[in-house]
CSV table of C-alpha atoms and ligand atoms in Angstrom, one decimal:
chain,number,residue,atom,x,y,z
Q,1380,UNK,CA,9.3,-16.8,9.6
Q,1381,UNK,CA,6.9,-15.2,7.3
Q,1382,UNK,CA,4.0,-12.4,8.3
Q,1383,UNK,CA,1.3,-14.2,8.7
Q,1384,UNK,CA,3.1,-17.3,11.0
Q,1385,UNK,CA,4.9,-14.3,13.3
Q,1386,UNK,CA,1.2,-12.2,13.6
Q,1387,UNK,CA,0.6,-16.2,15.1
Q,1388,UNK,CA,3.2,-17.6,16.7
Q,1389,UNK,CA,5.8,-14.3,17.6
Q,1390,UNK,CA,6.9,-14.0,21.5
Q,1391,UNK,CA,3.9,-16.5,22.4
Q,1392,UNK,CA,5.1,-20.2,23.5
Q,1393,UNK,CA,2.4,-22.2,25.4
Q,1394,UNK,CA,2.2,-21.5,29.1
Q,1395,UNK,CA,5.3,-23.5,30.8
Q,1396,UNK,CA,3.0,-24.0,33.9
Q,1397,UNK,CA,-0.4,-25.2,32.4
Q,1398,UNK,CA,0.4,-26.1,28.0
Q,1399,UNK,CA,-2.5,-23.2,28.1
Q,1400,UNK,CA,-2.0,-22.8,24.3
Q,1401,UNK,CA,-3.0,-18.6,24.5
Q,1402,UNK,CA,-0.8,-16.5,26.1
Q,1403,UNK,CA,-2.3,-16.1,29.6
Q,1404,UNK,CA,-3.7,-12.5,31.4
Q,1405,UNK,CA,-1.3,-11.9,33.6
Q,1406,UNK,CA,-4.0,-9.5,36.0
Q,1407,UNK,CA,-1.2,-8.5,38.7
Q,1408,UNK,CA,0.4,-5.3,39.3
Q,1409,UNK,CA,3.4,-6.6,41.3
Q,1410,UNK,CA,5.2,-10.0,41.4
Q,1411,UNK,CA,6.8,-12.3,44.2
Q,1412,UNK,CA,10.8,-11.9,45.5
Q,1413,UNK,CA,12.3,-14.7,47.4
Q,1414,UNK,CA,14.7,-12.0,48.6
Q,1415,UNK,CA,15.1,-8.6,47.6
Q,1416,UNK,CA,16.4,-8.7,43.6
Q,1417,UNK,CA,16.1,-12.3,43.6
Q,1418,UNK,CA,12.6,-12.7,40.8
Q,1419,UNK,CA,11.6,-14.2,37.8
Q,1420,UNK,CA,12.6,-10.6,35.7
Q,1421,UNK,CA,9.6,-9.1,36.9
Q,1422,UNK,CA,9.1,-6.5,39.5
Q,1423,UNK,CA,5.9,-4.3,38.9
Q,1424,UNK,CA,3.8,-4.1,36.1
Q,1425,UNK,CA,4.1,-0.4,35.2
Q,1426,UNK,CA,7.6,-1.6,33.9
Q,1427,UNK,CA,7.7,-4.9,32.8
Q,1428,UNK,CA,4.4,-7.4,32.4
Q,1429,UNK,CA,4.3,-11.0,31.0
Q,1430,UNK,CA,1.5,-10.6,28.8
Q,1431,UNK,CA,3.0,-7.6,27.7
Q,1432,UNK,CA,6.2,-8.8,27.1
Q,1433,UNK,CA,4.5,-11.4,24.7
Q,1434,UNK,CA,2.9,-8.7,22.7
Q,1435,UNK,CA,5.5,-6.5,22.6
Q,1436,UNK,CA,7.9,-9.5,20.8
Q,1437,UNK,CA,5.0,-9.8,18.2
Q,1438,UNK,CA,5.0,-6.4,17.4
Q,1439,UNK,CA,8.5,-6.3,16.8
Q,1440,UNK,CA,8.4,-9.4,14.8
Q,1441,UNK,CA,5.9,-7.7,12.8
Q,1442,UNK,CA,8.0,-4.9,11.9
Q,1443,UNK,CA,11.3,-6.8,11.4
Q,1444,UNK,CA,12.8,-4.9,15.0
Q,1445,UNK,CA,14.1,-5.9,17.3
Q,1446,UNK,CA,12.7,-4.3,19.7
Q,1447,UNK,CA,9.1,-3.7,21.0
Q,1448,UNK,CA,7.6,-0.9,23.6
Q,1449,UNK,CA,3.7,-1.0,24.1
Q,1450,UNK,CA,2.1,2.1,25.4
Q,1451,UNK,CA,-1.4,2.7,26.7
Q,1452,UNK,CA,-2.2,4.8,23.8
Q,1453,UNK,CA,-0.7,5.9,20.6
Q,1454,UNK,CA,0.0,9.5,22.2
Q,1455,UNK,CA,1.5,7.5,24.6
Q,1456,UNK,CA,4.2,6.3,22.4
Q,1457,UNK,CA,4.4,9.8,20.3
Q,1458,UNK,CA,4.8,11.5,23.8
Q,1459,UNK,CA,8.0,8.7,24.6
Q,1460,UNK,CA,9.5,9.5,21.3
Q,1461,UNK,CA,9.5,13.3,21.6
Q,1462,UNK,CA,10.6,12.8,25.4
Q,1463,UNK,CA,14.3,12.2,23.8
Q,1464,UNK,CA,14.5,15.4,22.6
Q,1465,UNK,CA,15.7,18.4,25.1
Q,1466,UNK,CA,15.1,22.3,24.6
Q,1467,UNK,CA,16.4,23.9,21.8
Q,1468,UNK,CA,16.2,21.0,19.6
Q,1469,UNK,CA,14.0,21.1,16.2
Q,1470,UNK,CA,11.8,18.8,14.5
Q,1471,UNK,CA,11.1,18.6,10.7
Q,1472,UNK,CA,7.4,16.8,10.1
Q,1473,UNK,CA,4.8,16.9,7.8
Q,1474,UNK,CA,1.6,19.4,7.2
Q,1475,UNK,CA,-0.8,16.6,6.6
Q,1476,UNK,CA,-0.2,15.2,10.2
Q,1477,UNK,CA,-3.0,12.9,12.3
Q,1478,UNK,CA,-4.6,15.7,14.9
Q,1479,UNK,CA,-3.6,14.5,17.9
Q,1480,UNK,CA,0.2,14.3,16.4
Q,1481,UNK,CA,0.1,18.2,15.4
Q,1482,UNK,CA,-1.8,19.0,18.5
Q,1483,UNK,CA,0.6,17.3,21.3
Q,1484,UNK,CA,3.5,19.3,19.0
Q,1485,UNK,CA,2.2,22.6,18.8
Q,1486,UNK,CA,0.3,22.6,21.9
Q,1487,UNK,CA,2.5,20.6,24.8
Q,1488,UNK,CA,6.0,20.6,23.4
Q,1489,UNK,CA,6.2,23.7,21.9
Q,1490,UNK,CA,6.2,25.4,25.3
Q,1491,UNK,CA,9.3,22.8,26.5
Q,1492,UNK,CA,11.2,24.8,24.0
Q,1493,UNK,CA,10.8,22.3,21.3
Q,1494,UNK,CA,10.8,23.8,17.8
Q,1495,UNK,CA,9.0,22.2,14.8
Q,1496,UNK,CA,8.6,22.5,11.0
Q,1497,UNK,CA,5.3,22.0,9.4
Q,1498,UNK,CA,6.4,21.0,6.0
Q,1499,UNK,CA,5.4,18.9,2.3
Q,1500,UNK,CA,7.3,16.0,2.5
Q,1501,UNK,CA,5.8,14.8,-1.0
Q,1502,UNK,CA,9.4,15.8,-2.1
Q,1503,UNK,CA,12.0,14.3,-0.4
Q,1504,UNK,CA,14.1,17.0,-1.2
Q,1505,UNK,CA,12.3,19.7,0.9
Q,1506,UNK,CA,13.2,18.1,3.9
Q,1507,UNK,CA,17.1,19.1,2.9
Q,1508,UNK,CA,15.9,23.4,3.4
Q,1509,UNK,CA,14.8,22.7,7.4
Q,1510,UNK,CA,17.9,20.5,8.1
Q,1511,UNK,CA,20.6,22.6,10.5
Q,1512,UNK,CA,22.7,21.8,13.7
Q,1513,UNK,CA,19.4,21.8,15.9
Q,1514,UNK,CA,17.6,19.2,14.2
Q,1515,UNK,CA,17.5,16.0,16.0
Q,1516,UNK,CA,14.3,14.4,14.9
Q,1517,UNK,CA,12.7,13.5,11.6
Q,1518,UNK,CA,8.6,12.5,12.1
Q,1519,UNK,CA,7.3,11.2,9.2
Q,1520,UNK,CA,3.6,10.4,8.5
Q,1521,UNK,CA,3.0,7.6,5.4
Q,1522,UNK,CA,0.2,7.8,4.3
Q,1523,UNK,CA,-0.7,10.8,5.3
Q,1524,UNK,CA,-3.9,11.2,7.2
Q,1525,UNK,CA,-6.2,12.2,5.9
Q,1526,UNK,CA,-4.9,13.0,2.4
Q,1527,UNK,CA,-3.3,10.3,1.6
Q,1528,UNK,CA,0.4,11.8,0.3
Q,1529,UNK,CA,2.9,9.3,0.6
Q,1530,UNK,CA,6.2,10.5,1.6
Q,1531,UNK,CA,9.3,8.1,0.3
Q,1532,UNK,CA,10.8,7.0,3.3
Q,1533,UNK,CA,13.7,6.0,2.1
Q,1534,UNK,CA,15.0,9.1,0.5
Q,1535,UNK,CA,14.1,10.7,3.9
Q,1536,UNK,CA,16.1,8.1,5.9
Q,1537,UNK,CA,18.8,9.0,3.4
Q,1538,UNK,CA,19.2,12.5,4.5
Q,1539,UNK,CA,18.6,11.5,8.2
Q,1540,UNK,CA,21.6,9.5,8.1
Q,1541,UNK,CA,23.5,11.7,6.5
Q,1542,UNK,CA,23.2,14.6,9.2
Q,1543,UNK,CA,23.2,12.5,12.1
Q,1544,UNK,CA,19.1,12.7,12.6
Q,1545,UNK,CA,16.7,9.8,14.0
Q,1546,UNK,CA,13.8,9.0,11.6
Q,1547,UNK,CA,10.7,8.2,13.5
Q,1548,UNK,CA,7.7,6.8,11.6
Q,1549,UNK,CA,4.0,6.7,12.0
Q,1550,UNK,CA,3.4,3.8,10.6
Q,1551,UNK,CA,-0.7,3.6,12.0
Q,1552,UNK,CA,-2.3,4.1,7.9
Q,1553,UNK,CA,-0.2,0.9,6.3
Q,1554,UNK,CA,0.1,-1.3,9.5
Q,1555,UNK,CA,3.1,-3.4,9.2
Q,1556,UNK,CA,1.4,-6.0,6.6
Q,1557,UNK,CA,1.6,-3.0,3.7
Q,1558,UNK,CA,4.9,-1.3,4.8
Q,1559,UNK,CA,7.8,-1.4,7.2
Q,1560,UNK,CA,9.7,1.6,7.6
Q,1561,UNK,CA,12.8,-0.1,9.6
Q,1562,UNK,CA,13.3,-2.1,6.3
Q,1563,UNK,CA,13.9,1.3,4.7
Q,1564,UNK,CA,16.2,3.2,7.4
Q,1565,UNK,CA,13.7,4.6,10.2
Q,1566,UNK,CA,15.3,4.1,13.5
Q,1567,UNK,CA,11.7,4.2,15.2
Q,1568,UNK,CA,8.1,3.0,13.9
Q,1569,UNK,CA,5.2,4.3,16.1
Q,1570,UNK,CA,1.5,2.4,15.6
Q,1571,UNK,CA,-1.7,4.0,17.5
Q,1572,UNK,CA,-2.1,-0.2,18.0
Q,1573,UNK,CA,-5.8,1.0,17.9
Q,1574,UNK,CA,-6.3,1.0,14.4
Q,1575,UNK,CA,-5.3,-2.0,12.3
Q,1576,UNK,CA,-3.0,-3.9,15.0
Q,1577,UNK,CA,-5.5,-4.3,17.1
Q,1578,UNK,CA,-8.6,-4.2,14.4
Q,1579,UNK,CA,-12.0,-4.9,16.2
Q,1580,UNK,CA,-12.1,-1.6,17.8
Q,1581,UNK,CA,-12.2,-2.3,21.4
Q,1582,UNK,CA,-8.9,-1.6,22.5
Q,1583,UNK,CA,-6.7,2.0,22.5
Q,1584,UNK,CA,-2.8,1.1,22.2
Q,1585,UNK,CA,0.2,2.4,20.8
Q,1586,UNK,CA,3.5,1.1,20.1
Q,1587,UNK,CA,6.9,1.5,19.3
Q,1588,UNK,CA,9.6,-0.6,17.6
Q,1589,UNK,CA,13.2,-0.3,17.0
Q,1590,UNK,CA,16.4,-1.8,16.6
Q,1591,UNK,CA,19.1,0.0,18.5
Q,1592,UNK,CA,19.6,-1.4,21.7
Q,1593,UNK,CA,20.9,2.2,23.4
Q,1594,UNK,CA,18.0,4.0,22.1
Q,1595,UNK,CA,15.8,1.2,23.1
Q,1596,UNK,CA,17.0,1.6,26.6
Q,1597,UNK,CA,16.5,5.3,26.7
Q,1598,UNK,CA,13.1,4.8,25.5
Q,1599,UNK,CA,12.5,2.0,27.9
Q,1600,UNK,CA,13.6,4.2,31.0
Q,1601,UNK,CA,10.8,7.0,29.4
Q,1602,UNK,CA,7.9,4.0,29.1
Q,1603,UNK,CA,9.0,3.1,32.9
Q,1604,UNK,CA,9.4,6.7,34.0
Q,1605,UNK,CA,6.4,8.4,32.8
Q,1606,UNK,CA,4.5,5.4,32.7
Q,1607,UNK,CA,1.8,5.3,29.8
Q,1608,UNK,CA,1.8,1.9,29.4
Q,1609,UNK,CA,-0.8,-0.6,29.1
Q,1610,UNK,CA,-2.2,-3.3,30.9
Q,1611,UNK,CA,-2.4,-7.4,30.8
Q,1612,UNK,CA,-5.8,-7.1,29.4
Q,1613,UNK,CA,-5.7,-4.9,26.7
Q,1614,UNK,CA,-2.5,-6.8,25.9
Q,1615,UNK,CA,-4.4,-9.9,25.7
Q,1616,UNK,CA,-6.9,-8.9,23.3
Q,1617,UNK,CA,-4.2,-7.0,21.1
Q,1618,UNK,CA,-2.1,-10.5,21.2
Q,1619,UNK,CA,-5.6,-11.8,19.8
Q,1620,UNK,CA,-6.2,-9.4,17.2
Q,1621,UNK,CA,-3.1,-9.6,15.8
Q,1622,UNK,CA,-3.3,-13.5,14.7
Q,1623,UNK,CA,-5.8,-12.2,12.1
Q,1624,UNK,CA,-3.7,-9.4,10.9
Q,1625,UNK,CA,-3.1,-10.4,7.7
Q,1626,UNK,CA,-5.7,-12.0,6.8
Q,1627,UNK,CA,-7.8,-8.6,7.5
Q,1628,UNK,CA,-5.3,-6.6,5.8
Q,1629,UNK,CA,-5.7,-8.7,2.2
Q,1630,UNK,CA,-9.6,-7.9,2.6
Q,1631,UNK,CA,-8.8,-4.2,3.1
Q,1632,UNK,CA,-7.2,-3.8,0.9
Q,1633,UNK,CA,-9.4,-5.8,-1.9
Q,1634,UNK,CA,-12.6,-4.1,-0.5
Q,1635,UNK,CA,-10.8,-0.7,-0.6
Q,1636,UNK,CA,-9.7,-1.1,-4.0
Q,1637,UNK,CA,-12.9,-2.0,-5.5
Q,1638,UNK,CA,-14.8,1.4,-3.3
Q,1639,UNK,CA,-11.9,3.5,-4.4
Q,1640,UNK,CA,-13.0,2.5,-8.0
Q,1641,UNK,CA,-16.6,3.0,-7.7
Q,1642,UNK,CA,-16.1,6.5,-6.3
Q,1643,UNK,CA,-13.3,7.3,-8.5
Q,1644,UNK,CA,-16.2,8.0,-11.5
Q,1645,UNK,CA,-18.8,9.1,-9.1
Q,1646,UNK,CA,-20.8,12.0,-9.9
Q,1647,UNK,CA,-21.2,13.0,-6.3
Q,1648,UNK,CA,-17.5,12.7,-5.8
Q,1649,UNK,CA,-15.0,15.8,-6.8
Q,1650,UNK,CA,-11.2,14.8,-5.8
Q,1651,UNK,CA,-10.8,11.2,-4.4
Q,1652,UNK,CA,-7.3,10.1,-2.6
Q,1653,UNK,CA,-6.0,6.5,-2.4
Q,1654,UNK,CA,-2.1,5.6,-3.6
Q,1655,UNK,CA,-3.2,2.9,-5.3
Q,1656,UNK,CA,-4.5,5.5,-8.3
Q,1657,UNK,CA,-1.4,5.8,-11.3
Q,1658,UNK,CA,-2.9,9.5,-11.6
Q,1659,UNK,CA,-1.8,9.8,-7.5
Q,1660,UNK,CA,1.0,12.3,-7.0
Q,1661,UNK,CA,3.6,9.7,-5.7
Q,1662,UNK,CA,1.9,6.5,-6.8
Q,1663,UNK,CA,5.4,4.9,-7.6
Q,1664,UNK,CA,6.7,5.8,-4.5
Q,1665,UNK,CA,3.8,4.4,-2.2
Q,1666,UNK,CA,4.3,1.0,-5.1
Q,1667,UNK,CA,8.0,0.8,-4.2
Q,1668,UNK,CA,7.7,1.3,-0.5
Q,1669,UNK,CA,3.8,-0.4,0.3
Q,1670,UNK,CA,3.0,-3.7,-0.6
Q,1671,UNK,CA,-0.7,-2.9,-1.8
Q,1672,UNK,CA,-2.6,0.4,-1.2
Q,1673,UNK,CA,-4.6,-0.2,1.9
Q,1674,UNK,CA,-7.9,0.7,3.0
Q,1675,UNK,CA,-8.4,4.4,3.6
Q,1676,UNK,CA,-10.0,6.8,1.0
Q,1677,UNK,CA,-10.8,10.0,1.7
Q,1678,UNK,CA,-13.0,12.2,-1.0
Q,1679,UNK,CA,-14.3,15.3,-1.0
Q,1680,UNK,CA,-18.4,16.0,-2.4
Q,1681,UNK,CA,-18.8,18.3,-5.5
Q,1682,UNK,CA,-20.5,20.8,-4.4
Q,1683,UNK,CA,-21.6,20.3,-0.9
Q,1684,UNK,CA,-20.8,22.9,1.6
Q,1685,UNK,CA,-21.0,21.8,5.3
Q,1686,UNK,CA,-24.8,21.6,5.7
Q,1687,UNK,CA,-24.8,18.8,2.6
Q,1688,UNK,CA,-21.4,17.4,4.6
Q,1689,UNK,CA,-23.2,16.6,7.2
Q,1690,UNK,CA,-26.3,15.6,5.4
Q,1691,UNK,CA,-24.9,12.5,3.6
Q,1692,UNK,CA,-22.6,11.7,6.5
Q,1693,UNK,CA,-25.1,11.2,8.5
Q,1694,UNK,CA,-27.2,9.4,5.6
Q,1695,UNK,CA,-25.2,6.1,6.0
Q,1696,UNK,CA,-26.8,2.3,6.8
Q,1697,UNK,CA,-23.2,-0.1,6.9
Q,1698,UNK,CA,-20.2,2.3,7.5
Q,1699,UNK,CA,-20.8,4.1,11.5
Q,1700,UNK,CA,-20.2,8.0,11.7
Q,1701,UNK,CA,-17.5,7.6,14.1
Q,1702,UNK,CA,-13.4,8.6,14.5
Q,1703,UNK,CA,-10.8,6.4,14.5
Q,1704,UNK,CA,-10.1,3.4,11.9
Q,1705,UNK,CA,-8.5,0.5,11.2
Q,1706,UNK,CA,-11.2,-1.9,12.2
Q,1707,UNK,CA,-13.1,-5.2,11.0
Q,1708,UNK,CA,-16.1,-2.6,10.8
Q,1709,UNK,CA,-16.2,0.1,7.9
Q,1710,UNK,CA,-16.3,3.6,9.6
Q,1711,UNK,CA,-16.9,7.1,7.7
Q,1712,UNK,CA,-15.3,10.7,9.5
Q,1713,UNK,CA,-15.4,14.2,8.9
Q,1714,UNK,CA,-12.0,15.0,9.9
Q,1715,UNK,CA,-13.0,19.2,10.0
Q,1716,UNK,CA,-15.2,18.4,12.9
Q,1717,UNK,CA,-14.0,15.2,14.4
Q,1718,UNK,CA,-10.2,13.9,14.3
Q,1719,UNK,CA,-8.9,17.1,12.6
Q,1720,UNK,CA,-10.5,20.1,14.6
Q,1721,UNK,CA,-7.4,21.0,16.2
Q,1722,UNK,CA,-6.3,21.8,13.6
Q,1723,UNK,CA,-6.7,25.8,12.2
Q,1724,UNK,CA,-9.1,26.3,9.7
Q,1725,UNK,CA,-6.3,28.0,7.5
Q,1726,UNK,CA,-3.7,25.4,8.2
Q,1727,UNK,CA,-6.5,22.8,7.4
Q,1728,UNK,CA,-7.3,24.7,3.7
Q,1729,UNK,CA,-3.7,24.8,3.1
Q,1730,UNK,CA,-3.5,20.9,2.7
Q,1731,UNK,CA,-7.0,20.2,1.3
Q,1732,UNK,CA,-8.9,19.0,4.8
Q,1733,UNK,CA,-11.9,21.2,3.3
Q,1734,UNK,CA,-15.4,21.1,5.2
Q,1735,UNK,CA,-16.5,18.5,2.5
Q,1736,UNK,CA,-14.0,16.2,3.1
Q,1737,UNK,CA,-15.0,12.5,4.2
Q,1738,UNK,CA,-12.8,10.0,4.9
Q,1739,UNK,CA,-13.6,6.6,4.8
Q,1740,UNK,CA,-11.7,3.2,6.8
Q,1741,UNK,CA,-12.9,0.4,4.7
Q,1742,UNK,CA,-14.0,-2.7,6.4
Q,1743,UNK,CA,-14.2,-6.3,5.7
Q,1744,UNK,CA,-17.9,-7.0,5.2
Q,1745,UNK,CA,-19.0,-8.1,2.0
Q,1746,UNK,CA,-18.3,-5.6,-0.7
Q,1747,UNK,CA,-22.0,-5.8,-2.1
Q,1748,UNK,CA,-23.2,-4.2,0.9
Q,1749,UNK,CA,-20.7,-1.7,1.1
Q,1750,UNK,CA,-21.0,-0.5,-2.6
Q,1751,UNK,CA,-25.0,-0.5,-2.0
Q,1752,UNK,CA,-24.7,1.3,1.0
Q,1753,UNK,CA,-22.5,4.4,-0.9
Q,1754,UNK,CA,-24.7,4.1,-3.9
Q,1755,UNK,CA,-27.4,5.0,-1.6
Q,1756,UNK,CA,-25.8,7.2,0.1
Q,1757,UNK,CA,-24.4,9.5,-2.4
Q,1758,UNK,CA,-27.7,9.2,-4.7
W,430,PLP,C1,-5.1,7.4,15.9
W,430,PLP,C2,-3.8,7.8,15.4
W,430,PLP,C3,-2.8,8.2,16.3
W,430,PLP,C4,-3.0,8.3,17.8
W,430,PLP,O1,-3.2,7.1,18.4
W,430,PLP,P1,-4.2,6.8,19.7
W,430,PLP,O2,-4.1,5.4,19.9
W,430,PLP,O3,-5.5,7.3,19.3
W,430,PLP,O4,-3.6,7.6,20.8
W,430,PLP,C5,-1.6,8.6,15.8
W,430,PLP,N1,-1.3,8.6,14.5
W,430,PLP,C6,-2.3,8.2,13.6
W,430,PLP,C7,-2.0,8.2,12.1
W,430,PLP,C8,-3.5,7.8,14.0
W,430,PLP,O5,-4.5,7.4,13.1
């Protein structure tokens, strides 16, 4: 099946009770036994839940897995993934990482003996320098958020393979429409389900895919364990956001193009970063690897310092002040004082997330409105 018939029709068949044609809310925390054992493959919905269970077949689809773990979050599903690891073991990840990634890193694991690298994945290569007998996970972010470097992830899956290392990928910025990191050698995509997957901004999700069945179950056991999974409701409207998925992605990605080239010669606008630019570092990379270039852009204003920032981030009509991305509605963020404050200033300068940074998630309303609503703006 092609993308856009599997974001339909993957995991869902119509109810065998009623024909009910949507995938029903199962709303119950724990299911009938006729003796003890003897169920329908359900025992208690921390574990295992039929809506669920549909959503979590779509999302593998979606990413060519075969496998499919929804957590309540997207920290849920990092969490899961770094739950594999023991003390002593090192990590090798990027320096231009989402905040809540770098934060649940530095801040929880860290102190369970986990050690990790901060490093520029732009080139592959560098990756080779932190590699030794300790290093058991590869994270890779792609694109990165909010700066937009694109990190080959096939290179990376090279090395991984080669020393015997699992290659997870954050795979929230593309979605599975633009890029799927399984195709190229990850063992394990993670989504914050939040962002694109679900898309209308009123659900928080994460996922993870994967196709080997061992590490599937030692993931699975984690899910069940610590239990940050989610429930038949948020499932539900996931299972419903997802039928649109690509047709949301194709207007993204066409709106973000044509924003990308308005601000590209704006006055107002210093450095701009979207792959889809030849000038961008790795633009062949993120063209080999992404089917088109998405809909995040962040820029940074010539000459304003944080006052100004603030000023014409506050100055917008169409795109909402707010964090997170993804949606059908276009959003605009300061990541210095909103989805990148923990980060350190100095570790924040290092990678360009100055104070007059803004990062925009394109929508899909009409592109007139969101072109007059910049021009306005910025003037
Ligand atoms: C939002 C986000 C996360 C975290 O997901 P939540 O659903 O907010 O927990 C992780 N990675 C990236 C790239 C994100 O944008």
């Amino acid at each position: 099946m092609k993308f856009g018939t599997k974001a339909i029709h993957a995991g869902q068949e119509p109810d065998p009770t009623t024909g009910a044609i949507m995938t029903p809310i199962y709303q119950t925390s724990t299911y009938w036994q006729k003796s003890p054992g003897d169920n329908k493959g359900f025992e208690y919905s921390r574990g295992t839940n039929p809506t669920r269970k549909a959503l979590e077949s779509c999302l593998a689809a979606l990413e060519n897995a075969k496998f499919g773990l929804a957590f309540s979050s997207g920290m849920g599903a990092t969490d899961a993934v770094i739950k594999l690891l023991a003390p002593g073991d090192e990590v090798i990840t990027g320096n231009d990482l989402y905040g809540g990634s770098y934060r649940i890193f530095t801040k929880i694991f860290s102190n369970y003996g986990i050690k990790f690298h901060f490093i520029d994945m732009s080139d592959s290569n560098n990756v080779k320098n932190y590699v030794n007998d300790h290093t058991k996970l590869i994270w890779i972010e792609t694109p990165t958020n909010p700066t937009m470097q694109i990190v080959d992830i096939s290179a990376v899956a090279a090395i991984a393979k080669e020393n015997d290392i699992l290659l997870a990928v954050d795979n929230t910025f593309a979605s599975p429409y633009l890029q799927n990191p399984i195709d190229l050698g990850a063992d394990i995509v993670m989504h914050s389900v939040t962002k694109y997957l679900g898309g209308h901004s009123d659900v928080v999700m994460g996922a993870l895919m994967l196709n080997d069945e061992d590490l599937y179950k030692r993931l699975w056991f984690i899910y069940n364990a610590c239990g940050a999974t989610p429930g038949p409701m948020d499932s539900f409207l996931v299972l419903r956001g997802l039928k649109t998925l690509h047709l949301r992605m194709k207007a993204h990605c066409e709106n973000g193009r044509q924003i990308a080239e308005f601000l590209k010669t704006h006055p107002k606008v210093e450095k701009i970063y979207w792959p889809g630019f030849t000038d961008h570092p790795n633009h062949a990379i993120a063209k080999k690897q992404m089917r088109d270039f998405g809909g995040m852009i962040s820029i940074t204003l010539k000459g304003a310092d944080l006052q100004e920032t603030y000023r014409i981030a506050s100055s917008f009509n169409v795109f909402s002040l707010a964090e997170s991305l993804g949606g059908v509605e276009s959003l605009i963020n300061h990541p210095v004082s909103m989805t990148h404050g923990s980060i350190p200033k100095a570790e924040r300068d290092k990678v360009g997330v100055t104070d007059n940074l803004l990062r925009l998630s394109v929508g899909v309303e009409d592109i007139d409105d969101l072109l007059d609503d910049l021009k306005q703006a910025l003037s």
